[in-house]
Amino acid sequence: MELNQDIMKAVETLGYRVTAGDVAAKTGLNISQAEAGVLALASATQAHMQVAETGDVAYEFPRQFRNTLRNKYWQLRWQSTWAKIWAVLFYLIRISFGIMLITAVMLVFLAIIAIMIGMQSQRDEEDRDGGYGGGMGFSPWLWIGNDWFYWFSYGPQRRYDRYDQVGGGRDRNRRDLNLLEAIFSFLFGDGDPNKDLDTRRWGAIAAVIRNNRGAVAAEQLAPYLDNANLNDDLEDYVIPALSRFNGQPKVSPQGDLVYYFPELQVTTQNSQPQSVPAFLKETKRRFTSAAPNQVAIAIGLGTLLVVGSLYLAFIAAGWTTGFVGLVYSLCDLFLAYGIAFLGIPAVRYFWMQRINQKIESRNTQRQSLVGKTIQRKLDYAKQFAIQTIVGKDNLAYTTETDLIDQDIANRDKIDEEWRRRLESS
């Protein structure tokens, strides 16, 4: 059995009583997926189905339905456990790149220092004990400083003022990265900030439709869709929204098209209009969330590894035994790692600039479509704007009550109505 986690979250957010339209609007799923997902969840949790006198259907879920699912299906228990295990594994993968870099730098410079000590010992056997004095005290760790807890600690306790990804505002609640996390961020970045773009897109479109009681003009949806061209009389760009939410076109006497969405007009509660952004805005990619001093340290360590590997390969040529021989045999690997460590972020930086230019162009194009709606279209759309509320006071049937009990109750209502009419006559 496979249940949609987004639908579960939507049910909880909406107060455990929903219609398929409520879920589709909240999650951005298409209507058929929302209907199938809600029905599957209702079946698995013994939720109650409620049918209004209009024929519209709502579902009421028990508030502890997640516990019911976990007790019923071992797959869900395993998913929860695996999510925790994967979080730890992925964190170990992230910090492994920094551990390998630091370990490689340590090995290279320890080998260089060992060779220098050996060379000094050969030159001056009598002064062997003091031969490493003077200029041999260099260590790359002087770059990092003495606050090891700051650089390598893990947890949400530490904070610093950084610019967030949206608009450059400060975000004081984001966790500061330790050095190992910062090295991974410098190397690979922080992922795609627009991975939820489709969810935001369809959620915004559903909110616009619902704010207009289920009937809209194409121009109202254009700022959230791609390839919208208002200079063209064709409104092909709105077809994905019609397909996703079962929209139906209507033609006005003047030849204007408007669209209404019956499933999104049905809800369980009379909610206030939702706040919706004026247009769908993509977030520009950020090179790294590491602090500037952490970036400087990462670059410094990568440079030390490249330079140190080249120098070690030069002075340890032919050395095949002992610790120095082992490190020398790994020189090519360390050099390749150092070059890749510095090269990957460089390539990623220029690639990111091109991606951000395209993002800016799309944002500008969508923003230019805001406020272009023709008033006569809005006036015509109002003829189809309705909201059907499936309340508990207008139900024709509910699985909360036994069918026989409901039949008896309905008969009693009919008898009472007939008695009232006879008395009034």
Coordinates of C-alpha atoms in Angstrom, one line a residue:
M1 CA 0.0 0.0 0.0
E2 CA 1.3 3.4 -0.9
L3 CA -0.3 6.6 0.6
N4 CA 0.5 10.1 -0.4
Q5 CA 2.3 12.0 2.4
D6 CA 1.2 15.4 0.9
I7 CA -2.4 14.3 1.2
M8 CA -2.0 13.3 4.8
K9 CA -0.5 16.7 5.6
A10 CA -3.3 18.5 3.8
V11 CA -5.9 16.5 5.7
E12 CA -4.2 17.5 9.0
T13 CA -3.9 21.2 7.9
L14 CA -7.5 21.4 6.8
G15 CA -8.9 20.1 10.1
Y16 CA -9.4 16.4 9.2
R17 CA -12.6 17.1 7.2
V18 CA -12.0 17.6 3.5
T19 CA -13.3 17.3 0.0
A20 CA -11.2 16.2 -3.0
G21 CA -11.2 19.8 -4.1
D22 CA -9.9 21.0 -0.8
V23 CA -7.0 18.5 -1.0
A24 CA -6.3 19.4 -4.7
A25 CA -6.2 23.1 -3.9
K26 CA -3.9 22.5 -0.9
T27 CA -1.4 20.2 -2.5
G28 CA -1.5 21.2 -6.1
L29 CA -2.3 17.6 -7.1
N30 CA -4.6 17.1 -10.1
I31 CA -8.2 16.3 -9.2
S32 CA -8.1 12.6 -10.2
Q33 CA -5.0 12.1 -8.0
A34 CA -6.5 13.9 -5.1
E35 CA -9.8 11.9 -5.3
A36 CA -7.9 8.6 -5.5
G37 CA -5.5 9.6 -2.8
V38 CA -8.2 10.8 -0.4
L39 CA -10.3 7.6 -1.1
A40 CA -7.3 5.4 -0.4
L41 CA -6.5 7.2 2.8
A42 CA -10.2 7.1 3.9
S43 CA -10.3 3.4 3.3
A44 CA -7.1 2.7 5.2
T45 CA -8.1 4.8 8.2
Q46 CA -11.8 4.0 8.4
A47 CA -12.7 7.6 7.8
H48 CA -16.4 8.6 7.4
M49 CA -17.8 9.5 4.0
Q50 CA -20.4 12.2 4.1
V51 CA -22.7 12.9 1.1
A52 CA -24.5 16.2 0.9
E53 CA -28.0 16.6 -0.5
T54 CA -26.4 18.1 -3.6
G55 CA -24.5 14.9 -4.2
D56 CA -21.1 16.3 -3.2
V57 CA -18.9 14.2 -1.0
A58 CA -16.7 15.0 2.0
Y59 CA -14.5 12.8 4.2
E60 CA -14.0 13.1 7.9
F61 CA -10.8 11.5 9.2
P62 CA -10.0 10.5 12.8
R63 CA -7.4 12.8 14.3
Q64 CA -5.1 9.9 15.2
F65 CA -5.2 8.4 11.7
R66 CA -1.4 8.4 11.4
N67 CA -1.2 6.1 14.5
T68 CA -3.8 3.9 12.9
L69 CA -1.7 3.6 9.8
R70 CA 1.5 2.9 11.6
N71 CA -0.1 0.1 13.6
K72 CA -1.8 -1.3 10.5
Y73 CA 1.0 -1.2 7.9
W74 CA 4.6 -2.2 8.6
Q75 CA 5.8 -0.3 5.5
L76 CA 4.9 3.0 7.1
R77 CA 6.8 2.0 10.3
W78 CA 9.8 1.1 8.2
Q79 CA 9.5 4.4 6.2
S80 CA 9.7 6.4 9.4
T81 CA 12.7 4.4 10.6
W82 CA 14.4 4.6 7.3
A83 CA 13.9 8.4 7.1
K84 CA 15.8 8.7 10.4
I85 CA 18.6 6.3 9.2
W86 CA 19.0 8.1 5.9
A87 CA 19.2 11.5 7.6
V88 CA 22.2 10.2 9.5
L89 CA 23.8 8.5 6.5
F90 CA 23.4 11.5 4.3
Y91 CA 25.0 13.7 7.0
L92 CA 27.9 11.3 7.1
I93 CA 28.2 11.5 3.3
R94 CA 28.2 15.3 3.4
I95 CA 30.9 15.6 6.0
S96 CA 33.0 12.8 4.4
F97 CA 34.2 15.2 1.7
G98 CA 35.6 17.6 4.3
I99 CA 37.1 14.7 6.3
M100 CA 38.9 13.4 3.2
L101 CA 40.2 16.9 2.3
I102 CA 41.5 17.6 5.8
T103 CA 43.0 14.1 6.1
A104 CA 44.8 14.4 2.7
V105 CA 46.2 17.8 3.7
M106 CA 47.4 16.4 7.0
L107 CA 49.1 13.4 5.4
V108 CA 50.8 15.4 2.7
F109 CA 52.3 18.0 5.1
L110 CA 53.2 15.4 7.7
A111 CA 55.1 13.6 4.9
I112 CA 56.8 16.8 3.8
I113 CA 57.7 17.6 7.4
A114 CA 59.1 14.1 7.9
I115 CA 61.3 14.4 4.7
M116 CA 62.5 17.9 5.9
I117 CA 63.4 16.5 9.3
G118 CA 65.3 13.6 7.6
M119 CA 67.1 15.9 5.3
Q120 CA 68.1 18.2 8.1
S121 CA 69.2 15.2 10.2
Q122 CA 71.5 14.1 7.4
R123 CA 73.0 17.5 7.0
D124 CA 73.7 18.0 10.6
E125 CA 73.9 14.8 12.6
E126 CA 75.1 16.6 15.7
D127 CA 72.3 19.1 15.8
R128 CA 69.6 16.5 15.0
D129 CA 67.4 17.3 18.0
G130 CA 67.2 21.0 17.0
G131 CA 67.2 20.6 13.3
Y132 CA 63.4 21.0 13.0
G133 CA 63.5 24.3 14.9
G134 CA 63.4 27.7 13.2
G135 CA 61.4 27.6 10.0
M136 CA 59.9 24.1 10.2
G137 CA 57.0 24.9 12.5
F138 CA 54.5 25.6 9.6
S139 CA 51.1 23.9 9.9
P140 CA 48.1 24.4 7.8
W141 CA 45.9 24.1 10.9
L142 CA 46.9 27.7 11.9
W143 CA 44.3 28.7 9.3
I144 CA 41.5 27.1 11.4
G145 CA 42.3 28.5 14.8
N146 CA 41.8 27.1 18.2
D147 CA 38.0 27.0 18.4
W148 CA 37.6 23.4 17.3
F149 CA 34.1 23.1 18.8
Y150 CA 32.9 25.9 16.6
W151 CA 34.2 24.4 13.4
F152 CA 33.1 20.8 13.9
S153 CA 30.1 20.9 16.2
Y154 CA 26.7 19.6 15.0
G155 CA 23.4 20.9 16.0
P156 CA 21.0 23.8 15.9
Q157 CA 22.5 25.8 18.8
R158 CA 24.7 28.1 16.8
R159 CA 23.2 30.9 14.7
Y160 CA 24.6 33.8 12.7
D161 CA 23.1 36.5 10.5
R162 CA 23.1 35.4 6.9
Y163 CA 21.2 36.4 3.9
D164 CA 18.5 34.0 2.9
Q165 CA 17.8 32.8 -0.6
V166 CA 14.8 35.0 -1.2
G167 CA 15.5 38.7 -1.7
G168 CA 18.6 38.9 0.5
G169 CA 16.7 39.3 3.7
R170 CA 18.3 38.2 6.9
D171 CA 17.4 34.9 8.4
R172 CA 18.4 34.6 12.0
N173 CA 16.8 31.1 12.5
R174 CA 18.9 29.1 10.0
R175 CA 21.5 26.9 11.6
D176 CA 25.1 27.9 11.0
L177 CA 27.1 25.3 9.1
N178 CA 30.2 23.7 10.7
L179 CA 33.3 23.5 8.7
L180 CA 32.7 20.0 7.3
E181 CA 29.2 20.9 6.2
A182 CA 30.5 24.2 4.8
I183 CA 33.1 22.3 2.6
F184 CA 30.2 20.2 1.1
S185 CA 28.2 23.3 0.5
F186 CA 31.2 25.0 -1.2
L187 CA 31.8 21.9 -3.3
F188 CA 28.2 21.0 -4.4
G189 CA 26.0 23.9 -3.3
D190 CA 22.8 23.6 -1.4
G191 CA 20.5 21.9 -3.9
D192 CA 17.8 23.4 -6.1
P193 CA 15.8 26.1 -4.3
N194 CA 13.0 25.7 -6.8
K195 CA 12.5 21.9 -6.4
D196 CA 9.0 22.6 -5.1
L197 CA 8.2 25.0 -8.0
D198 CA 5.4 22.9 -9.4
T199 CA 3.8 22.5 -6.0
R200 CA 3.9 26.3 -5.5
R201 CA 2.7 26.9 -9.0
W202 CA -0.4 24.7 -8.8
G203 CA -1.1 25.7 -5.2
A204 CA -1.1 29.3 -6.2
I205 CA -3.3 28.6 -9.3
A206 CA -5.8 26.7 -7.1
A207 CA -5.9 29.5 -4.6
V208 CA -6.6 32.1 -7.3
I209 CA -9.4 29.9 -8.6
R210 CA -10.9 29.4 -5.1
N211 CA -10.5 33.1 -4.3
N212 CA -12.7 33.8 -7.3
R213 CA -15.2 31.1 -6.3
G214 CA -14.2 28.7 -9.0
A215 CA -14.5 30.9 -12.1
V216 CA -11.6 32.9 -13.7
A217 CA -10.3 34.4 -16.9
A218 CA -7.1 33.1 -18.4
E219 CA -5.3 36.4 -17.7
Q220 CA -5.7 35.7 -14.0
L221 CA -3.8 32.5 -14.3
A222 CA -1.1 33.7 -16.8
P223 CA 1.3 35.0 -14.1
Y224 CA 1.7 31.5 -12.7
L225 CA 2.1 29.6 -16.0
D226 CA 4.9 29.3 -18.5
N227 CA 4.8 30.5 -22.1
A228 CA 1.8 32.7 -21.6
N229 CA 1.4 35.3 -24.3
L230 CA -1.4 37.8 -23.8
N231 CA -0.7 39.5 -27.2
D232 CA -2.1 36.3 -28.8
D233 CA -5.8 35.7 -28.9
L234 CA -5.1 32.0 -28.3
E235 CA -5.2 30.9 -24.7
D236 CA -3.5 27.6 -25.1
Y237 CA -1.3 28.3 -22.1
V238 CA -4.2 27.7 -19.8
I239 CA -4.8 24.1 -21.0
P240 CA -2.5 22.5 -18.3
A241 CA -4.6 24.2 -15.6
L242 CA -7.8 23.0 -17.2
S243 CA -6.5 19.4 -17.4
R244 CA -5.2 19.4 -13.9
F245 CA -8.3 20.8 -12.1
N246 CA -11.0 19.6 -14.6
G247 CA -11.8 23.1 -15.8
Q248 CA -14.5 23.9 -18.3
P249 CA -14.6 26.8 -20.8
K250 CA -17.5 29.1 -21.3
V251 CA -17.9 31.6 -24.1
S252 CA -19.5 35.0 -23.5
P253 CA -21.8 36.7 -26.1
Q254 CA -18.8 38.9 -27.0
G255 CA -16.7 35.8 -27.8
D256 CA -14.6 36.0 -24.6
L257 CA -13.5 32.8 -22.9
V258 CA -13.8 32.2 -19.1
Y259 CA -13.2 29.0 -17.2
Y260 CA -14.8 27.4 -14.2
F261 CA -13.7 24.5 -12.1
P262 CA -16.6 22.6 -10.5
E263 CA -14.5 20.4 -8.1
L264 CA -12.7 23.4 -6.7
Q265 CA -16.1 25.1 -5.9
V266 CA -16.9 22.4 -3.4
T267 CA -15.4 22.7 0.1
T268 CA -16.2 21.8 3.7
Q269 CA -16.0 25.2 5.2
N270 CA -16.5 28.8 4.2
S271 CA -12.9 30.0 4.3
Q272 CA -11.5 33.5 3.8
P273 CA -9.7 34.4 0.5
Q274 CA -6.1 33.2 0.7
S275 CA -3.1 35.4 0.2
V276 CA -1.5 34.6 -3.1
P277 CA 1.7 36.1 -4.6
A278 CA 1.1 38.3 -7.6
F279 CA 3.1 36.0 -9.8
L280 CA 5.1 32.8 -9.6
K281 CA 8.6 33.9 -8.6
E282 CA 11.5 31.5 -8.8
T283 CA 14.4 31.8 -6.4
K284 CA 17.8 32.4 -7.7
R285 CA 20.4 29.7 -7.0
R286 CA 22.9 30.5 -4.3
F287 CA 26.5 29.5 -4.7
T288 CA 26.9 28.4 -1.1
S289 CA 25.4 28.9 2.3
A290 CA 28.8 28.7 4.0
A291 CA 30.1 31.8 5.7
P292 CA 32.7 33.8 3.9
N293 CA 35.5 32.8 6.3
Q294 CA 34.5 29.1 5.8
V295 CA 34.7 29.6 2.0
A296 CA 38.2 31.1 2.4
I297 CA 39.3 28.1 4.6
A298 CA 37.9 25.6 2.0
I299 CA 39.7 27.3 -0.8
G300 CA 42.9 27.5 1.3
L301 CA 42.7 23.8 2.1
G302 CA 42.2 22.9 -1.5
T303 CA 45.1 25.1 -2.6
L304 CA 47.3 23.6 0.1
L305 CA 46.5 20.1 -1.1
V306 CA 47.3 20.9 -4.7
V307 CA 50.5 22.7 -3.9
G308 CA 51.5 20.3 -1.2
S309 CA 50.9 17.2 -3.5
L310 CA 53.1 18.8 -6.2
Y311 CA 55.9 19.6 -3.8
L312 CA 55.8 16.2 -2.2
A313 CA 55.9 14.5 -5.6
F314 CA 59.0 16.5 -6.3
I315 CA 61.0 16.0 -3.1
A316 CA 59.9 12.4 -2.4
A317 CA 60.5 11.0 -5.9
G318 CA 61.7 7.4 -5.6
W319 CA 60.7 7.1 -1.9
T320 CA 58.9 3.7 -1.6
T321 CA 59.1 2.7 2.0
G322 CA 57.6 3.7 5.3
F323 CA 55.0 6.4 5.9
V324 CA 56.5 8.8 3.3
G325 CA 56.4 6.1 0.7
L326 CA 52.7 5.4 1.4
V327 CA 51.8 9.1 1.1
Y328 CA 53.9 9.4 -2.0
S329 CA 52.0 6.6 -3.6
L330 CA 48.8 8.5 -3.0
C331 CA 50.1 11.8 -4.4
D332 CA 48.4 11.5 -7.8
L333 CA 45.1 10.7 -6.0
F334 CA 45.5 13.7 -3.7
L335 CA 46.4 16.0 -6.5
A336 CA 43.4 14.9 -8.5
Y337 CA 41.1 15.4 -5.5
G338 CA 42.5 18.9 -4.9
I339 CA 42.1 19.9 -8.5
A340 CA 38.5 18.6 -8.6
F341 CA 37.8 20.3 -5.2
L342 CA 38.7 23.7 -6.7
G343 CA 37.5 23.0 -10.2
I344 CA 34.0 21.8 -9.5
P345 CA 32.9 25.0 -7.6
A346 CA 34.5 27.1 -10.3
V347 CA 32.5 25.4 -13.1
R348 CA 29.4 25.4 -10.9
Y349 CA 29.8 29.2 -10.3
F350 CA 29.7 30.1 -14.0
W351 CA 26.9 27.5 -14.7
M352 CA 24.9 29.0 -11.8
Q353 CA 25.3 32.5 -13.3
R354 CA 23.6 31.3 -16.6
I355 CA 20.9 29.6 -14.7
N356 CA 20.1 32.7 -12.6
Q357 CA 19.9 34.8 -15.8
K358 CA 17.2 32.4 -17.1
I359 CA 15.4 32.5 -13.8
E360 CA 15.5 36.3 -13.8
S361 CA 14.1 36.4 -17.4
R362 CA 11.2 34.0 -16.5
N363 CA 10.4 36.0 -13.4
T364 CA 10.4 39.3 -15.4
Q365 CA 8.1 37.7 -18.0
R366 CA 5.6 36.5 -15.5
Q367 CA 5.6 39.8 -13.6
S368 CA 4.8 41.6 -16.8
L369 CA 1.5 39.6 -17.0
V370 CA 0.2 40.9 -13.7
G371 CA -3.0 43.0 -13.8
K372 CA -3.8 42.4 -17.5
T373 CA -7.3 41.0 -17.0
I374 CA -10.1 42.5 -19.1
Q375 CA -13.0 43.6 -16.9
R376 CA -15.8 42.3 -19.1
K377 CA -14.3 38.8 -18.7
L378 CA -14.3 39.2 -14.9
D379 CA -18.0 40.3 -15.1
Y380 CA -18.9 37.3 -17.2
A381 CA -17.0 34.9 -15.0
K382 CA -19.0 36.0 -12.0
Q383 CA -22.1 34.2 -13.5
F384 CA -20.4 30.9 -12.8
A385 CA -18.7 31.8 -9.5
I386 CA -20.3 29.7 -6.8
Q387 CA -19.2 28.0 -3.6
T388 CA -20.8 24.8 -2.4
I389 CA -20.2 24.0 1.3
V390 CA -20.7 20.4 2.4
G391 CA -21.7 21.1 6.0
K392 CA -22.8 18.6 8.6
D393 CA -26.3 20.1 8.5
N394 CA -27.1 19.3 4.9
L395 CA -26.0 15.7 4.7
A396 CA -28.2 13.1 2.9
Y397 CA -25.9 10.2 4.0
T398 CA -23.0 9.5 6.2
T399 CA -21.1 6.3 7.1
E400 CA -21.1 7.5 10.8
T401 CA -24.6 6.2 11.1
D402 CA -25.7 2.7 10.3
L403 CA -27.7 2.5 7.0
I404 CA -30.8 1.1 8.8
D405 CA -30.7 3.8 11.4
Q406 CA -30.4 6.4 8.6
D407 CA -33.4 4.9 6.8
I408 CA -35.5 5.0 9.9
A409 CA -34.4 8.5 10.6
N410 CA -35.3 9.6 7.1
R411 CA -38.7 7.9 7.4
D412 CA -39.4 9.7 10.7
K413 CA -38.5 13.0 9.0
I414 CA -40.9 12.3 6.2
D415 CA -43.7 11.3 8.6
E416 CA -43.1 14.5 10.6
E417 CA -43.2 16.6 7.5
W418 CA -46.5 15.1 6.4
R419 CA -48.0 15.6 9.9
R420 CA -46.9 19.2 9.9
R421 CA -48.5 19.8 6.4
L422 CA -51.8 18.1 7.4
E423 CA -52.0 20.2 10.6
S424 CA -51.3 23.4 8.7
S425 CA -54.0 22.6 6.1

